[in-house]
């Protein structure tokens, strides 16, 4: 069975051997008519210099038919200084839709669509002729106490790939891109909450297990929501909570 889409990210570009293998794989995929999807996903070593990073990713970037970057990655590559309020609830900063002129700084001739994601809060899309965005909802925390959002990011990328591989001829269609972004947001939210249900909720009073609480047991959502406060252990480190199916 022939793959319709080839996915890769910048982690494979860090070492000469993996970089060579990746570029060869991209070449083979294109030879057989595959669509290439570059999920930038910059690892920590590539955040030090925008100029060096663009030089390192140049070949992989220019070989991509579809690219997905986070809002912070777009700002980094375009030399945009993030707003001082970028990590707050300031909507003007958090949900800003950059103009096509800004995005064209990193555009290449063979690129069909560029997605700029901000978790499940908003997804922006750009083609040569169109651009737009879909407003979503805030990422759902894995537990009421943490801000682990990795689940939704992976799911958003997978959902975008799924929609675009099903109808590759609509990859630049504005209506279909809008529908694709909405689908990706829904998938991200659902998967985030499914992960929360699977992993459970931390016992009240233990927000982040440290070494002294490394054996803290997780409890189910129903247990967290239904156990009366009077039944909660007086000592937050008390691990006598029983698992409720």
JSON list of C-alpha atoms in Angstrom, two decimals:
[
{"chain": "A", "resi": 1, "resn": "UNK", "atom": "CA", "xyz": [0.00, 0.00, 0.00]},
{"chain": "A", "resi": 2, "resn": "UNK", "atom": "CA", "xyz": [1.44, 3.36, -1.04]},
{"chain": "A", "resi": 3, "resn": "UNK", "atom": "CA", "xyz": [1.52, 6.15, 1.55]},
{"chain": "A", "resi": 4, "resn": "UNK", "atom": "CA", "xyz": [-0.27, 9.32, 0.47]},
{"chain": "A", "resi": 5, "resn": "UNK", "atom": "CA", "xyz": [1.62, 11.63, 2.81]},
{"chain": "A", "resi": 6, "resn": "UNK", "atom": "CA", "xyz": [5.12, 11.72, 4.28]},
{"chain": "A", "resi": 7, "resn": "UNK", "atom": "CA", "xyz": [5.46, 13.34, 7.72]},
{"chain": "A", "resi": 8, "resn": "UNK", "atom": "CA", "xyz": [8.67, 14.65, 9.26]},
{"chain": "A", "resi": 9, "resn": "UNK", "atom": "CA", "xyz": [9.88, 17.19, 11.81]},
{"chain": "A", "resi": 10, "resn": "UNK", "atom": "CA", "xyz": [13.08, 19.08, 12.53]},
{"chain": "A", "resi": 11, "resn": "UNK", "atom": "CA", "xyz": [14.42, 16.65, 15.14]},
{"chain": "A", "resi": 12, "resn": "UNK", "atom": "CA", "xyz": [15.69, 14.49, 12.26]},
{"chain": "A", "resi": 13, "resn": "UNK", "atom": "CA", "xyz": [17.83, 17.40, 11.07]},
{"chain": "A", "resi": 14, "resn": "UNK", "atom": "CA", "xyz": [20.02, 17.63, 14.16]},
{"chain": "A", "resi": 15, "resn": "UNK", "atom": "CA", "xyz": [22.49, 14.91, 13.15]},
{"chain": "A", "resi": 16, "resn": "UNK", "atom": "CA", "xyz": [24.20, 14.64, 9.72]},
{"chain": "A", "resi": 17, "resn": "UNK", "atom": "CA", "xyz": [23.27, 10.96, 9.28]},
{"chain": "A", "resi": 18, "resn": "UNK", "atom": "CA", "xyz": [19.59, 11.39, 10.08]},
{"chain": "A", "resi": 19, "resn": "UNK", "atom": "CA", "xyz": [19.43, 14.59, 8.03]},
{"chain": "A", "resi": 20, "resn": "UNK", "atom": "CA", "xyz": [20.82, 12.80, 4.97]},
{"chain": "A", "resi": 21, "resn": "UNK", "atom": "CA", "xyz": [18.39, 9.91, 5.45]},
{"chain": "A", "resi": 22, "resn": "UNK", "atom": "CA", "xyz": [15.45, 12.28, 5.85]},
{"chain": "A", "resi": 23, "resn": "UNK", "atom": "CA", "xyz": [16.22, 14.25, 2.70]},
{"chain": "A", "resi": 24, "resn": "UNK", "atom": "CA", "xyz": [16.57, 11.00, 0.74]},
{"chain": "A", "resi": 25, "resn": "UNK", "atom": "CA", "xyz": [13.23, 9.77, 2.10]},
{"chain": "A", "resi": 26, "resn": "UNK", "atom": "CA", "xyz": [11.58, 13.05, 1.06]},
{"chain": "A", "resi": 27, "resn": "UNK", "atom": "CA", "xyz": [13.03, 12.64, -2.42]},
{"chain": "A", "resi": 28, "resn": "UNK", "atom": "CA", "xyz": [11.66, 9.10, -2.72]},
{"chain": "A", "resi": 29, "resn": "UNK", "atom": "CA", "xyz": [8.24, 10.16, -1.43]},
{"chain": "A", "resi": 30, "resn": "UNK", "atom": "CA", "xyz": [7.99, 12.94, -3.98]},
{"chain": "A", "resi": 31, "resn": "UNK", "atom": "CA", "xyz": [9.14, 10.62, -6.75]},
{"chain": "A", "resi": 32, "resn": "UNK", "atom": "CA", "xyz": [6.07, 8.46, -6.11]},
{"chain": "A", "resi": 33, "resn": "UNK", "atom": "CA", "xyz": [3.69, 11.39, -5.85]},
{"chain": "A", "resi": 34, "resn": "UNK", "atom": "CA", "xyz": [3.50, 11.65, -2.07]},
{"chain": "A", "resi": 35, "resn": "UNK", "atom": "CA", "xyz": [2.56, 14.86, -0.25]},
{"chain": "A", "resi": 36, "resn": "UNK", "atom": "CA", "xyz": [5.17, 16.06, 2.24]},
{"chain": "A", "resi": 37, "resn": "UNK", "atom": "CA", "xyz": [4.06, 17.43, 5.61]},
{"chain": "A", "resi": 38, "resn": "UNK", "atom": "CA", "xyz": [6.66, 19.27, 7.71]},
{"chain": "A", "resi": 39, "resn": "UNK", "atom": "CA", "xyz": [5.68, 19.66, 11.36]},
{"chain": "A", "resi": 40, "resn": "UNK", "atom": "CA", "xyz": [8.46, 22.04, 12.40]},
{"chain": "A", "resi": 41, "resn": "UNK", "atom": "CA", "xyz": [8.35, 21.18, 16.12]},
{"chain": "A", "resi": 42, "resn": "UNK", "atom": "CA", "xyz": [11.68, 22.86, 16.87]},
{"chain": "A", "resi": 43, "resn": "UNK", "atom": "CA", "xyz": [13.73, 21.05, 19.53]},
{"chain": "A", "resi": 44, "resn": "UNK", "atom": "CA", "xyz": [15.48, 23.14, 22.18]},
{"chain": "A", "resi": 45, "resn": "UNK", "atom": "CA", "xyz": [18.91, 23.35, 20.43]},
{"chain": "A", "resi": 46, "resn": "UNK", "atom": "CA", "xyz": [17.34, 25.18, 17.47]},
{"chain": "A", "resi": 47, "resn": "UNK", "atom": "CA", "xyz": [15.87, 28.08, 19.45]},
{"chain": "A", "resi": 48, "resn": "UNK", "atom": "CA", "xyz": [19.16, 29.94, 19.96]},
{"chain": "A", "resi": 49, "resn": "UNK", "atom": "CA", "xyz": [19.52, 31.59, 16.54]},
{"chain": "A", "resi": 50, "resn": "UNK", "atom": "CA", "xyz": [16.83, 32.20, 13.94]},
{"chain": "A", "resi": 51, "resn": "UNK", "atom": "CA", "xyz": [19.45, 32.63, 11.20]},
{"chain": "A", "resi": 52, "resn": "UNK", "atom": "CA", "xyz": [21.21, 29.35, 12.00]},
{"chain": "A", "resi": 53, "resn": "UNK", "atom": "CA", "xyz": [17.92, 27.49, 12.34]},
{"chain": "A", "resi": 54, "resn": "UNK", "atom": "CA", "xyz": [16.64, 28.69, 8.96]},
{"chain": "A", "resi": 55, "resn": "UNK", "atom": "CA", "xyz": [19.92, 27.59, 7.38]},
{"chain": "A", "resi": 56, "resn": "UNK", "atom": "CA", "xyz": [19.69, 24.14, 8.97]},
{"chain": "A", "resi": 57, "resn": "UNK", "atom": "CA", "xyz": [16.06, 23.48, 8.02]},
{"chain": "A", "resi": 58, "resn": "UNK", "atom": "CA", "xyz": [16.26, 25.12, 4.56]},
{"chain": "A", "resi": 59, "resn": "UNK", "atom": "CA", "xyz": [16.26, 21.97, 2.41]},
{"chain": "A", "resi": 60, "resn": "UNK", "atom": "CA", "xyz": [13.57, 20.21, 4.42]},
{"chain": "A", "resi": 61, "resn": "UNK", "atom": "CA", "xyz": [11.50, 23.41, 4.54]},
{"chain": "A", "resi": 62, "resn": "UNK", "atom": "CA", "xyz": [11.63, 24.00, 0.79]},
{"chain": "A", "resi": 63, "resn": "UNK", "atom": "CA", "xyz": [10.75, 20.36, 0.09]},
{"chain": "A", "resi": 64, "resn": "UNK", "atom": "CA", "xyz": [7.50, 20.55, 2.06]},
{"chain": "A", "resi": 65, "resn": "UNK", "atom": "CA", "xyz": [4.09, 20.84, 0.42]},
{"chain": "A", "resi": 66, "resn": "UNK", "atom": "CA", "xyz": [2.43, 21.52, 3.78]},
{"chain": "A", "resi": 67, "resn": "UNK", "atom": "CA", "xyz": [4.02, 23.07, 6.85]},
{"chain": "A", "resi": 68, "resn": "UNK", "atom": "CA", "xyz": [2.72, 23.39, 10.38]},
{"chain": "A", "resi": 69, "resn": "UNK", "atom": "CA", "xyz": [4.35, 25.74, 12.87]},
{"chain": "A", "resi": 70, "resn": "UNK", "atom": "CA", "xyz": [3.35, 26.97, 16.29]},
{"chain": "A", "resi": 71, "resn": "UNK", "atom": "CA", "xyz": [2.64, 30.67, 16.75]},
{"chain": "A", "resi": 72, "resn": "UNK", "atom": "CA", "xyz": [5.89, 31.03, 18.73]},
{"chain": "A", "resi": 73, "resn": "UNK", "atom": "CA", "xyz": [7.86, 29.29, 15.96]},
{"chain": "A", "resi": 74, "resn": "UNK", "atom": "CA", "xyz": [6.43, 31.64, 13.33]},
{"chain": "A", "resi": 75, "resn": "UNK", "atom": "CA", "xyz": [7.44, 34.65, 15.42]},
{"chain": "A", "resi": 76, "resn": "UNK", "atom": "CA", "xyz": [10.92, 33.18, 15.95]},
{"chain": "A", "resi": 77, "resn": "UNK", "atom": "CA", "xyz": [11.52, 32.53, 12.24]},
{"chain": "A", "resi": 78, "resn": "UNK", "atom": "CA", "xyz": [10.09, 35.90, 11.15]},
{"chain": "A", "resi": 79, "resn": "UNK", "atom": "CA", "xyz": [11.98, 37.87, 13.79]},
{"chain": "A", "resi": 80, "resn": "UNK", "atom": "CA", "xyz": [8.81, 39.04, 15.51]},
{"chain": "A", "resi": 81, "resn": "UNK", "atom": "CA", "xyz": [9.27, 40.05, 19.12]},
{"chain": "A", "resi": 82, "resn": "UNK", "atom": "CA", "xyz": [6.50, 38.38, 21.14]},
{"chain": "A", "resi": 83, "resn": "UNK", "atom": "CA", "xyz": [4.22, 40.68, 23.06]},
{"chain": "A", "resi": 84, "resn": "UNK", "atom": "CA", "xyz": [4.94, 41.10, 26.75]},
{"chain": "A", "resi": 85, "resn": "UNK", "atom": "CA", "xyz": [1.46, 39.70, 27.30]},
{"chain": "A", "resi": 86, "resn": "UNK", "atom": "CA", "xyz": [1.92, 36.64, 25.08]},
{"chain": "A", "resi": 87, "resn": "UNK", "atom": "CA", "xyz": [1.72, 34.23, 28.01]},
{"chain": "A", "resi": 88, "resn": "UNK", "atom": "CA", "xyz": [-1.34, 35.83, 29.57]},
{"chain": "A", "resi": 89, "resn": "UNK", "atom": "CA", "xyz": [-5.01, 35.93, 28.70]},
{"chain": "A", "resi": 90, "resn": "UNK", "atom": "CA", "xyz": [-4.46, 39.01, 26.55]},
{"chain": "A", "resi": 91, "resn": "UNK", "atom": "CA", "xyz": [-6.55, 38.04, 23.52]},
{"chain": "A", "resi": 92, "resn": "UNK", "atom": "CA", "xyz": [-5.01, 40.60, 21.17]},
{"chain": "A", "resi": 93, "resn": "UNK", "atom": "CA", "xyz": [-1.65, 38.89, 21.55]},
{"chain": "A", "resi": 94, "resn": "UNK", "atom": "CA", "xyz": [-2.78, 35.31, 21.93]},
{"chain": "A", "resi": 95, "resn": "UNK", "atom": "CA", "xyz": [-5.14, 35.24, 18.95]},
{"chain": "A", "resi": 96, "resn": "UNK", "atom": "CA", "xyz": [-3.39, 37.65, 16.56]},
{"chain": "A", "resi": 97, "resn": "UNK", "atom": "CA", "xyz": [-3.71, 36.65, 12.90]},
{"chain": "A", "resi": 98, "resn": "UNK", "atom": "CA", "xyz": [-0.57, 37.79, 11.11]},
{"chain": "A", "resi": 99, "resn": "UNK", "atom": "CA", "xyz": [-0.94, 39.29, 7.65]},
{"chain": "A", "resi": 100, "resn": "UNK", "atom": "CA", "xyz": [0.12, 37.35, 4.53]},
{"chain": "A", "resi": 101, "resn": "UNK", "atom": "CA", "xyz": [2.98, 39.84, 4.13]},
{"chain": "A", "resi": 102, "resn": "UNK", "atom": "CA", "xyz": [4.48, 38.58, 7.39]},
{"chain": "A", "resi": 103, "resn": "UNK", "atom": "CA", "xyz": [4.11, 34.93, 6.41]},
{"chain": "A", "resi": 104, "resn": "UNK", "atom": "CA", "xyz": [5.61, 35.53, 2.95]},
{"chain": "A", "resi": 105, "resn": "UNK", "atom": "CA", "xyz": [8.98, 36.09, 4.63]},
{"chain": "A", "resi": 106, "resn": "UNK", "atom": "CA", "xyz": [9.23, 32.32, 5.11]},
{"chain": "A", "resi": 107, "resn": "UNK", "atom": "CA", "xyz": [7.16, 31.20, 2.11]},
{"chain": "A", "resi": 108, "resn": "UNK", "atom": "CA", "xyz": [8.66, 29.11, -0.69]},
{"chain": "A", "resi": 109, "resn": "UNK", "atom": "CA", "xyz": [7.50, 28.55, -4.26]},
{"chain": "A", "resi": 110, "resn": "UNK", "atom": "CA", "xyz": [6.34, 24.95, -3.83]},
{"chain": "A", "resi": 111, "resn": "UNK", "atom": "CA", "xyz": [4.47, 25.46, -0.56]},
{"chain": "A", "resi": 112, "resn": "UNK", "atom": "CA", "xyz": [0.74, 24.83, -0.83]},
{"chain": "A", "resi": 113, "resn": "UNK", "atom": "CA", "xyz": [-0.45, 25.66, 2.68]},
{"chain": "A", "resi": 114, "resn": "UNK", "atom": "CA", "xyz": [1.05, 26.86, 5.95]},
{"chain": "A", "resi": 115, "resn": "UNK", "atom": "CA", "xyz": [-0.74, 26.21, 9.24]},
{"chain": "A", "resi": 116, "resn": "UNK", "atom": "CA", "xyz": [0.01, 28.27, 12.33]},
{"chain": "A", "resi": 117, "resn": "UNK", "atom": "CA", "xyz": [-1.32, 26.61, 15.46]},
{"chain": "A", "resi": 118, "resn": "UNK", "atom": "CA", "xyz": [-1.89, 27.93, 18.95]},
{"chain": "A", "resi": 119, "resn": "UNK", "atom": "CA", "xyz": [-2.96, 24.72, 20.65]},
{"chain": "A", "resi": 120, "resn": "UNK", "atom": "CA", "xyz": [-6.71, 24.25, 20.37]},
{"chain": "A", "resi": 121, "resn": "UNK", "atom": "CA", "xyz": [-7.23, 27.99, 20.94]},
{"chain": "A", "resi": 122, "resn": "UNK", "atom": "CA", "xyz": [-6.88, 28.92, 17.28]},
{"chain": "A", "resi": 123, "resn": "UNK", "atom": "CA", "xyz": [-5.55, 27.56, 13.98]},
{"chain": "A", "resi": 124, "resn": "UNK", "atom": "CA", "xyz": [-4.49, 29.89, 11.16]},
{"chain": "A", "resi": 125, "resn": "UNK", "atom": "CA", "xyz": [-4.01, 28.83, 7.54]},
{"chain": "A", "resi": 126, "resn": "UNK", "atom": "CA", "xyz": [-2.28, 30.52, 4.60]},
{"chain": "A", "resi": 127, "resn": "UNK", "atom": "CA", "xyz": [-2.12, 29.72, 0.89]},
{"chain": "A", "resi": 128, "resn": "UNK", "atom": "CA", "xyz": [-0.90, 31.89, -1.98]},
{"chain": "A", "resi": 129, "resn": "UNK", "atom": "CA", "xyz": [-4.42, 33.22, -2.54]},
{"chain": "A", "resi": 130, "resn": "UNK", "atom": "CA", "xyz": [-6.24, 32.77, 0.76]},
{"chain": "A", "resi": 131, "resn": "UNK", "atom": "CA", "xyz": [-5.74, 33.06, 4.48]},
{"chain": "A", "resi": 132, "resn": "UNK", "atom": "CA", "xyz": [-7.98, 32.70, 7.48]},
{"chain": "A", "resi": 133, "resn": "UNK", "atom": "CA", "xyz": [-8.33, 31.25, 10.94]},
{"chain": "A", "resi": 134, "resn": "UNK", "atom": "CA", "xyz": [-10.62, 29.16, 13.10]},
{"chain": "A", "resi": 135, "resn": "UNK", "atom": "CA", "xyz": [-11.20, 30.07, 16.73]},
{"chain": "A", "resi": 136, "resn": "UNK", "atom": "CA", "xyz": [-11.36, 27.10, 19.05]},
{"chain": "A", "resi": 137, "resn": "UNK", "atom": "CA", "xyz": [-11.21, 26.71, 22.79]},
{"chain": "A", "resi": 138, "resn": "UNK", "atom": "CA", "xyz": [-8.52, 26.68, 25.45]},
{"chain": "A", "resi": 139, "resn": "UNK", "atom": "CA", "xyz": [-6.50, 23.48, 25.80]},
{"chain": "A", "resi": 140, "resn": "UNK", "atom": "CA", "xyz": [-7.99, 21.22, 28.43]},
{"chain": "A", "resi": 141, "resn": "UNK", "atom": "CA", "xyz": [-5.45, 20.45, 31.18]},
{"chain": "A", "resi": 142, "resn": "UNK", "atom": "CA", "xyz": [-4.47, 16.82, 31.70]},
{"chain": "A", "resi": 143, "resn": "UNK", "atom": "CA", "xyz": [-5.53, 17.29, 35.34]},
{"chain": "A", "resi": 144, "resn": "UNK", "atom": "CA", "xyz": [-7.09, 20.24, 37.17]},
{"chain": "A", "resi": 145, "resn": "UNK", "atom": "CA", "xyz": [-3.64, 21.07, 38.54]},
{"chain": "A", "resi": 146, "resn": "UNK", "atom": "CA", "xyz": [-1.30, 20.88, 35.56]},
{"chain": "A", "resi": 147, "resn": "UNK", "atom": "CA", "xyz": [-0.81, 22.53, 32.19]},
{"chain": "A", "resi": 148, "resn": "UNK", "atom": "CA", "xyz": [0.46, 19.56, 30.16]},
{"chain": "A", "resi": 149, "resn": "UNK", "atom": "CA", "xyz": [-0.79, 20.24, 26.64]},
{"chain": "A", "resi": 150, "resn": "UNK", "atom": "CA", "xyz": [1.32, 17.86, 24.53]},
{"chain": "A", "resi": 151, "resn": "UNK", "atom": "CA", "xyz": [-1.58, 15.55, 23.76]},
{"chain": "A", "resi": 152, "resn": "UNK", "atom": "CA", "xyz": [-3.56, 18.11, 21.78]},
{"chain": "A", "resi": 153, "resn": "UNK", "atom": "CA", "xyz": [-0.55, 19.23, 19.72]},
{"chain": "A", "resi": 154, "resn": "UNK", "atom": "CA", "xyz": [0.13, 15.74, 18.40]},
{"chain": "A", "resi": 155, "resn": "UNK", "atom": "CA", "xyz": [-3.54, 15.17, 17.68]},
{"chain": "A", "resi": 156, "resn": "UNK", "atom": "CA", "xyz": [-3.93, 18.45, 15.81]},
{"chain": "A", "resi": 157, "resn": "UNK", "atom": "CA", "xyz": [-1.08, 17.51, 13.46]},
{"chain": "A", "resi": 158, "resn": "UNK", "atom": "CA", "xyz": [-2.55, 14.04, 12.89]},
{"chain": "A", "resi": 159, "resn": "UNK", "atom": "CA", "xyz": [-6.03, 15.46, 12.21]},
{"chain": "A", "resi": 160, "resn": "UNK", "atom": "CA", "xyz": [-4.69, 17.97, 9.69]},
{"chain": "A", "resi": 161, "resn": "UNK", "atom": "CA", "xyz": [-2.80, 15.21, 7.90]},
{"chain": "A", "resi": 162, "resn": "UNK", "atom": "CA", "xyz": [-5.84, 12.95, 7.86]},
{"chain": "A", "resi": 163, "resn": "UNK", "atom": "CA", "xyz": [-8.14, 15.54, 6.29]},
{"chain": "A", "resi": 164, "resn": "UNK", "atom": "CA", "xyz": [-5.61, 16.66, 3.68]},
{"chain": "A", "resi": 165, "resn": "UNK", "atom": "CA", "xyz": [-4.58, 13.14, 2.67]},
{"chain": "A", "resi": 166, "resn": "UNK", "atom": "CA", "xyz": [-8.23, 12.19, 2.12]},
{"chain": "A", "resi": 167, "resn": "UNK", "atom": "CA", "xyz": [-8.80, 15.08, -0.31]},
{"chain": "A", "resi": 168, "resn": "UNK", "atom": "CA", "xyz": [-5.37, 16.24, -1.53]},
{"chain": "A", "resi": 169, "resn": "UNK", "atom": "CA", "xyz": [-6.98, 18.10, -4.44]},
{"chain": "A", "resi": 170, "resn": "UNK", "atom": "CA", "xyz": [-8.62, 20.44, -1.90]},
{"chain": "A", "resi": 171, "resn": "UNK", "atom": "CA", "xyz": [-5.41, 21.30, -0.07]},
{"chain": "A", "resi": 172, "resn": "UNK", "atom": "CA", "xyz": [-5.64, 24.96, -1.13]},
{"chain": "A", "resi": 173, "resn": "UNK", "atom": "CA", "xyz": [-9.43, 25.27, -1.04]},
{"chain": "A", "resi": 174, "resn": "UNK", "atom": "CA", "xyz": [-10.41, 27.89, 1.55]},
{"chain": "A", "resi": 175, "resn": "UNK", "atom": "CA", "xyz": [-13.69, 26.25, 2.55]},
{"chain": "A", "resi": 176, "resn": "UNK", "atom": "CA", "xyz": [-12.04, 22.87, 2.98]},
{"chain": "A", "resi": 177, "resn": "UNK", "atom": "CA", "xyz": [-9.12, 24.34, 4.93]},
{"chain": "A", "resi": 178, "resn": "UNK", "atom": "CA", "xyz": [-11.59, 26.00, 7.29]},
{"chain": "A", "resi": 179, "resn": "UNK", "atom": "CA", "xyz": [-13.35, 22.67, 7.78]},
{"chain": "A", "resi": 180, "resn": "UNK", "atom": "CA", "xyz": [-9.98, 20.94, 8.27]},
{"chain": "A", "resi": 181, "resn": "UNK", "atom": "CA", "xyz": [-8.94, 23.39, 10.99]},
{"chain": "A", "resi": 182, "resn": "UNK", "atom": "CA", "xyz": [-12.27, 22.96, 12.81]},
{"chain": "A", "resi": 183, "resn": "UNK", "atom": "CA", "xyz": [-11.87, 19.19, 12.68]},
{"chain": "A", "resi": 184, "resn": "UNK", "atom": "CA", "xyz": [-8.32, 19.40, 14.06]},
{"chain": "A", "resi": 185, "resn": "UNK", "atom": "CA", "xyz": [-9.43, 21.58, 16.98]},
{"chain": "A", "resi": 186, "resn": "UNK", "atom": "CA", "xyz": [-12.24, 19.19, 17.89]},
{"chain": "A", "resi": 187, "resn": "UNK", "atom": "CA", "xyz": [-9.88, 16.22, 17.75]},
{"chain": "A", "resi": 188, "resn": "UNK", "atom": "CA", "xyz": [-7.34, 18.03, 19.93]},
{"chain": "A", "resi": 189, "resn": "UNK", "atom": "CA", "xyz": [-9.89, 18.85, 22.62]},
{"chain": "A", "resi": 190, "resn": "UNK", "atom": "CA", "xyz": [-11.35, 15.33, 22.66]},
{"chain": "A", "resi": 191, "resn": "UNK", "atom": "CA", "xyz": [-7.97, 13.62, 22.83]},
{"chain": "A", "resi": 192, "resn": "UNK", "atom": "CA", "xyz": [-6.81, 15.92, 25.61]},
{"chain": "A", "resi": 193, "resn": "UNK", "atom": "CA", "xyz": [-9.79, 15.03, 27.76]},
{"chain": "A", "resi": 194, "resn": "UNK", "atom": "CA", "xyz": [-9.47, 11.33, 26.96]},
{"chain": "A", "resi": 195, "resn": "UNK", "atom": "CA", "xyz": [-5.89, 11.48, 28.20]},
{"chain": "A", "resi": 196, "resn": "UNK", "atom": "CA", "xyz": [-7.09, 13.16, 31.39]},
{"chain": "A", "resi": 197, "resn": "UNK", "atom": "CA", "xyz": [-9.62, 10.41, 31.99]},
{"chain": "A", "resi": 198, "resn": "UNK", "atom": "CA", "xyz": [-7.03, 7.69, 31.36]},
{"chain": "A", "resi": 199, "resn": "UNK", "atom": "CA", "xyz": [-4.40, 9.20, 33.63]},
{"chain": "A", "resi": 200, "resn": "UNK", "atom": "CA", "xyz": [-6.82, 10.18, 36.34]},
{"chain": "A", "resi": 201, "resn": "UNK", "atom": "CA", "xyz": [-6.79, 13.17, 38.66]},
{"chain": "A", "resi": 202, "resn": "UNK", "atom": "CA", "xyz": [-4.24, 13.83, 41.34]},
{"chain": "A", "resi": 203, "resn": "UNK", "atom": "CA", "xyz": [-5.47, 13.59, 44.94]},
{"chain": "A", "resi": 204, "resn": "UNK", "atom": "CA", "xyz": [-6.47, 17.01, 46.20]},
{"chain": "A", "resi": 205, "resn": "UNK", "atom": "CA", "xyz": [-3.63, 18.91, 47.79]},
{"chain": "A", "resi": 206, "resn": "UNK", "atom": "CA", "xyz": [-0.90, 17.29, 45.68]},
{"chain": "A", "resi": 207, "resn": "UNK", "atom": "CA", "xyz": [-0.60, 19.43, 42.59]},
{"chain": "A", "resi": 208, "resn": "UNK", "atom": "CA", "xyz": [2.76, 18.24, 41.33]},
{"chain": "A", "resi": 209, "resn": "UNK", "atom": "CA", "xyz": [4.21, 15.05, 42.85]},
{"chain": "A", "resi": 210, "resn": "UNK", "atom": "CA", "xyz": [7.76, 15.71, 44.02]},
{"chain": "A", "resi": 211, "resn": "UNK", "atom": "CA", "xyz": [10.30, 13.15, 45.13]},
{"chain": "A", "resi": 212, "resn": "UNK", "atom": "CA", "xyz": [8.62, 12.95, 48.52]},
{"chain": "A", "resi": 213, "resn": "UNK", "atom": "CA", "xyz": [5.27, 12.35, 46.83]},
{"chain": "A", "resi": 214, "resn": "UNK", "atom": "CA", "xyz": [6.48, 10.15, 44.01]},
{"chain": "A", "resi": 215, "resn": "UNK", "atom": "CA", "xyz": [4.10, 7.40, 45.04]},
{"chain": "A", "resi": 216, "resn": "UNK", "atom": "CA", "xyz": [1.03, 9.65, 45.13]},
{"chain": "A", "resi": 217, "resn": "UNK", "atom": "CA", "xyz": [-1.87, 7.72, 43.69]},
{"chain": "A", "resi": 218, "resn": "UNK", "atom": "CA", "xyz": [-4.14, 9.09, 41.01]},
{"chain": "A", "resi": 219, "resn": "UNK", "atom": "CA", "xyz": [-7.90, 8.92, 41.46]},
{"chain": "A", "resi": 220, "resn": "UNK", "atom": "CA", "xyz": [-10.68, 8.80, 38.92]},
{"chain": "A", "resi": 221, "resn": "UNK", "atom": "CA", "xyz": [-12.69, 11.80, 37.78]},
{"chain": "A", "resi": 222, "resn": "UNK", "atom": "CA", "xyz": [-15.80, 10.49, 39.53]},
{"chain": "A", "resi": 223, "resn": "UNK", "atom": "CA", "xyz": [-13.89, 9.95, 42.74]},
{"chain": "A", "resi": 224, "resn": "UNK", "atom": "CA", "xyz": [-12.41, 13.43, 42.57]},
{"chain": "A", "resi": 225, "resn": "UNK", "atom": "CA", "xyz": [-15.80, 15.04, 42.01]},
{"chain": "A", "resi": 226, "resn": "UNK", "atom": "CA", "xyz": [-17.95, 12.96, 44.37]},
{"chain": "A", "resi": 227, "resn": "UNK", "atom": "CA", "xyz": [-15.93, 12.29, 47.53]},
{"chain": "A", "resi": 228, "resn": "UNK", "atom": "CA", "xyz": [-17.19, 14.77, 50.16]},
{"chain": "A", "resi": 229, "resn": "UNK", "atom": "CA", "xyz": [-14.60, 17.17, 51.57]},
{"chain": "A", "resi": 230, "resn": "UNK", "atom": "CA", "xyz": [-15.16, 15.65, 55.00]},
{"chain": "A", "resi": 231, "resn": "UNK", "atom": "CA", "xyz": [-13.85, 12.35, 53.67]},
{"chain": "A", "resi": 232, "resn": "UNK", "atom": "CA", "xyz": [-10.68, 13.89, 52.24]},
{"chain": "A", "resi": 233, "resn": "UNK", "atom": "CA", "xyz": [-7.51, 13.11, 54.24]},
{"chain": "A", "resi": 234, "resn": "UNK", "atom": "CA", "xyz": [-6.46, 15.87, 56.61]},
{"chain": "A", "resi": 235, "resn": "UNK", "atom": "CA", "xyz": [-2.84, 15.43, 55.55]},
{"chain": "A", "resi": 236, "resn": "UNK", "atom": "CA", "xyz": [-2.34, 16.11, 51.80]},
{"chain": "A", "resi": 237, "resn": "UNK", "atom": "CA", "xyz": [0.40, 13.50, 51.68]},
{"chain": "A", "resi": 238, "resn": "UNK", "atom": "CA", "xyz": [-1.94, 10.82, 53.03]},
{"chain": "A", "resi": 239, "resn": "UNK", "atom": "CA", "xyz": [-2.16, 8.11, 50.39]},
{"chain": "A", "resi": 240, "resn": "UNK", "atom": "CA", "xyz": [-5.07, 6.14, 51.78]},
{"chain": "A", "resi": 241, "resn": "UNK", "atom": "CA", "xyz": [-7.50, 7.14, 49.02]},
{"chain": "A", "resi": 242, "resn": "UNK", "atom": "CA", "xyz": [-8.92, 4.02, 47.47]},
{"chain": "A", "resi": 243, "resn": "UNK", "atom": "CA", "xyz": [-9.49, 3.55, 43.77]},
{"chain": "A", "resi": 244, "resn": "UNK", "atom": "CA", "xyz": [-13.13, 3.70, 42.71]},
{"chain": "A", "resi": 245, "resn": "UNK", "atom": "CA", "xyz": [-14.13, 2.04, 39.47]}
]
